[in-house]
mmCIF file of C-alpha atoms in Angstrom:
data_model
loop_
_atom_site.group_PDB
_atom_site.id
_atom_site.type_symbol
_atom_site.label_atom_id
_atom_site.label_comp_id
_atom_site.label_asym_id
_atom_site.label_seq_id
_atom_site.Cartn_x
_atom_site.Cartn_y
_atom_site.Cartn_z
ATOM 1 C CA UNK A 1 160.228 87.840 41.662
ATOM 2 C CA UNK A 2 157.038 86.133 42.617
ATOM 3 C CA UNK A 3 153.952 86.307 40.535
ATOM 4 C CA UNK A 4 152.025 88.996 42.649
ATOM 5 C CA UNK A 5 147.886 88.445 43.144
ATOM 6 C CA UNK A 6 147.760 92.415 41.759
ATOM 7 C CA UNK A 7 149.413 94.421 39.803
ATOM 8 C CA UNK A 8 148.843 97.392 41.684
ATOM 9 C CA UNK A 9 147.697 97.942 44.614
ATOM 10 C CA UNK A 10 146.572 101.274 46.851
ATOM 11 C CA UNK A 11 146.917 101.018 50.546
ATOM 12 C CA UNK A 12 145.108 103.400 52.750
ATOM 13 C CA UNK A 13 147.667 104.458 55.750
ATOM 14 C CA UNK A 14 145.589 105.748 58.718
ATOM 15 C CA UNK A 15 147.324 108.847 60.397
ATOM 16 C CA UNK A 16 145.945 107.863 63.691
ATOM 17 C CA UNK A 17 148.270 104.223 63.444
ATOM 18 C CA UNK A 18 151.114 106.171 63.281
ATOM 19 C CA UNK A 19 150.315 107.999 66.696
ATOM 20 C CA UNK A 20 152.576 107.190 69.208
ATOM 21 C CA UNK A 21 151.545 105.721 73.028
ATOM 22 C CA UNK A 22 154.135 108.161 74.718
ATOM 23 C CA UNK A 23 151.906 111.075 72.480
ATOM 24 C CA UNK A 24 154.764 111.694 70.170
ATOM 25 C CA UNK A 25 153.134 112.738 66.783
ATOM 26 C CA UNK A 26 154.716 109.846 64.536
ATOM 27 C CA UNK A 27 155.606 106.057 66.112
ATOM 28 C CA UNK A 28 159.097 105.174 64.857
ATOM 29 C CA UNK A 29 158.769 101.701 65.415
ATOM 30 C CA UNK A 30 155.069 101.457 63.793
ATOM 31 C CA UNK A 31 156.321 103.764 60.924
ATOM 32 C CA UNK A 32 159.225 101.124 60.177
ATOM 33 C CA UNK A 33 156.434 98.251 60.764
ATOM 34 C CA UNK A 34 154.122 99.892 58.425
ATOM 35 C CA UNK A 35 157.348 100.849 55.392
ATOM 36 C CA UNK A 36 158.639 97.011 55.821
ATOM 37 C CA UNK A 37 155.275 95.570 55.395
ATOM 38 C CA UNK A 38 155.027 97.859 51.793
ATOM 39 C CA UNK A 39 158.384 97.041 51.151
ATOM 40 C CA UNK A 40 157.787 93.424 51.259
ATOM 41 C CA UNK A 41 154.644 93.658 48.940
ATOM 42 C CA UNK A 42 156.604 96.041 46.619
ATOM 43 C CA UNK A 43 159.645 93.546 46.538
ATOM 44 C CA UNK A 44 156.579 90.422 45.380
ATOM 45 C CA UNK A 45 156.340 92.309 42.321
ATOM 46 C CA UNK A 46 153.375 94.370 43.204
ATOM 47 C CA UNK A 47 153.278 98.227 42.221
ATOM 48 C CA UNK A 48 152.341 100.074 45.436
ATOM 49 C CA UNK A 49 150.379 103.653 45.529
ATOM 50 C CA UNK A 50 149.965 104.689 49.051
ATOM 51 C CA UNK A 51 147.171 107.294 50.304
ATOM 52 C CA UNK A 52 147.804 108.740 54.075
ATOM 53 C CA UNK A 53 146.168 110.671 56.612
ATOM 54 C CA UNK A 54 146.831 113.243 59.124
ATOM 55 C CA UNK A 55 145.287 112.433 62.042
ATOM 56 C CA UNK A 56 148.029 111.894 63.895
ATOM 57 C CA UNK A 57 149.323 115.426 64.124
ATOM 58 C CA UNK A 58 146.124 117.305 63.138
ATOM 59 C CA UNK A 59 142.307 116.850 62.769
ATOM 60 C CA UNK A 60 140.762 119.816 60.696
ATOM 61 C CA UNK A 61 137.253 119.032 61.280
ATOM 62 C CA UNK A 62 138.373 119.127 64.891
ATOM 63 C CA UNK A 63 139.395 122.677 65.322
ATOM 64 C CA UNK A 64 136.351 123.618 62.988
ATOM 65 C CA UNK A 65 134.435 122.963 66.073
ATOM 66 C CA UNK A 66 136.722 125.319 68.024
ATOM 67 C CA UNK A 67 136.566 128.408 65.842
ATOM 68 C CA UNK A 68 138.818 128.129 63.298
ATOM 69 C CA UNK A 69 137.436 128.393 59.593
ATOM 70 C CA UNK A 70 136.187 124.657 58.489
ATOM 71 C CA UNK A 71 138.464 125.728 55.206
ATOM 72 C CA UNK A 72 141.508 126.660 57.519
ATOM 73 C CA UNK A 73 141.144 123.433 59.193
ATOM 74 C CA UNK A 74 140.690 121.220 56.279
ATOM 75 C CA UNK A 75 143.484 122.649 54.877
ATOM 76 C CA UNK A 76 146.046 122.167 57.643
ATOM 77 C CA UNK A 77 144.981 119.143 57.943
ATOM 78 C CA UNK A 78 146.122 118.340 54.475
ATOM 79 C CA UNK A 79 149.799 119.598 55.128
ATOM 80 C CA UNK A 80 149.833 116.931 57.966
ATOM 81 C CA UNK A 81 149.458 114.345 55.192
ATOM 82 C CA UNK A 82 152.581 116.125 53.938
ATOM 83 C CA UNK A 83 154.799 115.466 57.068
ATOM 84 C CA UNK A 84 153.229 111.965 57.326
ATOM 85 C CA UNK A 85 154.117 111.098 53.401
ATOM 86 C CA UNK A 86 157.386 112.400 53.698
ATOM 87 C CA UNK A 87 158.426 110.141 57.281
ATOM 88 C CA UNK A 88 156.969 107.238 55.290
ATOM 89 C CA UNK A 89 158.770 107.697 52.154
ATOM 90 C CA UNK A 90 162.220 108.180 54.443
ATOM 91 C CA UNK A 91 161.333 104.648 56.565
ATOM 92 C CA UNK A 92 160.392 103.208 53.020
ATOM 93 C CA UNK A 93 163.463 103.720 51.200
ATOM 94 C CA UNK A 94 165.658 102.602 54.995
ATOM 95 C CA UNK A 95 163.691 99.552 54.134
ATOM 96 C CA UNK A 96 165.449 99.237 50.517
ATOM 97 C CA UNK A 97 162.533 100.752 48.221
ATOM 98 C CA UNK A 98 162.734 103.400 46.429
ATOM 99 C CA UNK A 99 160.152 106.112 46.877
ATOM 100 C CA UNK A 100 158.193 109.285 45.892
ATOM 101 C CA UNK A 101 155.586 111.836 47.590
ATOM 102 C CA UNK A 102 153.243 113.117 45.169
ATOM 103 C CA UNK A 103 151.340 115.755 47.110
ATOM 104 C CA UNK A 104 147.648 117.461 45.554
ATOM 105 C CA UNK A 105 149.265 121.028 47.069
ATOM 106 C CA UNK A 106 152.047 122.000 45.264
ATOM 107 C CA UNK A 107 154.993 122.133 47.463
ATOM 108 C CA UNK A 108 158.033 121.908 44.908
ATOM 109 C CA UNK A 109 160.690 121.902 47.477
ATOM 110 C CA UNK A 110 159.293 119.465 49.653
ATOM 111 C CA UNK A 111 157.983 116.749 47.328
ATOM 112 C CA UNK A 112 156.486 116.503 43.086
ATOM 113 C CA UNK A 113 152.977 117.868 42.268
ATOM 114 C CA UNK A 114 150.833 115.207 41.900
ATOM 115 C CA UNK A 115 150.151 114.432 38.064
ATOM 116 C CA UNK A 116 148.692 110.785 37.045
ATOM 117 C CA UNK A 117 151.519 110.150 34.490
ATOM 118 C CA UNK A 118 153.928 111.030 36.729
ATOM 119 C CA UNK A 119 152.653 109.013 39.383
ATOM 120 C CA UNK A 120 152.535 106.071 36.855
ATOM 121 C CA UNK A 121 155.834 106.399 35.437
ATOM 122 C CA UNK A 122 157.150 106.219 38.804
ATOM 123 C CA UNK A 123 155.126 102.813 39.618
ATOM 124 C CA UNK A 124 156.567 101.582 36.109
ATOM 125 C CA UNK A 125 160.134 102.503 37.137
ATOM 126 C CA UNK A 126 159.667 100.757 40.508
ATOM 127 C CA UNK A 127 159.317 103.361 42.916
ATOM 128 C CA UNK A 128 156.232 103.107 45.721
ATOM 129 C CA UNK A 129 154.455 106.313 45.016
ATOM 130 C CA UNK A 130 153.318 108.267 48.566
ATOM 131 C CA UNK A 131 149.960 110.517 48.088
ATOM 132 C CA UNK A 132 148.967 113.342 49.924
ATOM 133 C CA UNK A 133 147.721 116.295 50.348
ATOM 134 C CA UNK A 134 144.052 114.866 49.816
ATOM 135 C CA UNK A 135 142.282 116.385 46.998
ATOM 136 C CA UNK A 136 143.523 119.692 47.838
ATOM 137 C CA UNK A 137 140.303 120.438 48.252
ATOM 138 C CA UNK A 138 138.591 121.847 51.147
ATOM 139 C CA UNK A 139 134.866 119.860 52.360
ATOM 140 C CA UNK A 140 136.094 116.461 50.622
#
C-alpha cells in the first residue's frame, strides 16, 4: 500500500453529476466513474468519508417555490441523498471496496443511523463510509 498524502479524506459527490443526458435520474456509467475513482483512492491507503446530494432526483428548495412546505421539500430532498448513497455504495463495492451508508434519518432497514464512532470504526476497518441524509435538518 502506498503512503497516502491524507489519512482521511471527505469527498463531496454532487447529485446533479450523477444526472443522466438521456434524463434518467442516476448515470450508470458516471456512477461507476465516480465509485472507481474512490475505490482507487481507498485502495492508496486513504480512509474515504463520502457526503452526497440529491439533486439529481429532487431539489427541495425547488418545489418550495411551487407550494409545497419549504420543510416538506427539504426533507424529500434528503431521502434523495438516500437513493443516491445507496447506488453509490452498490457501484463502490462492484468496484472491490467495501462500503457503508450512514444516513442522519434513521432508516434501519435501508442503511445504519449515522453515529461518529460508528462511522469511524468503519473507516478503521476499511470500509468507505457513504453520508446522507444531510443534517436531518430542515433550513440547513
Amino acid at each position: 500500500m502506498a503512503n497516502p498524502a491524507y489519512r482521511r479524506a471527505i469527498v463531496k459527490v454532487s447529485g446533479e453529476c450523477l444526472l443522466g443526458v438521456d434524463g434518467a435520474s442516476i448515470d450508470q456509467s458516471m456512477l461507476a466513474r465516480i465509485a472507481a475513482d474512490i475505490a482507487a483512492a481507498h485502495k492508496a491507503g486513504t480512509q474515504i468519508g463520502v457526503v452526497i446530494g440529491g439533486g439529481n432526483i429532487f431539489r427541495g428548495v425547488k418545489v418550495s417555490a411551487q407550494g409545497i412546505p419549504r420543510q416538506t421539500g427539504d426533507s424529500m430532498g434528503m431521502l434523495a441523498t438516500v437513493m443516491n448513497a445507496l447506488a453509490l455504495e452498490v457501484a463502490i463495492e462492484q468496484a472491490g471496496v467495501a462500503a457503508r451508508t450512514l444516513s442522519a434519518l434513521a432508516m434501519p432497514q435501508l442503511c445504519e443511523t449515522y453515529e461518529r464512532r460508528q462511522a469511524v470504526r468503519h473507516l478503521d476497518g476499511g470500509r468507505v463510509v457513504l453520508l446522507a441524509g444531510g443534517t436531518a435538518n430542515p433550513f440547513f
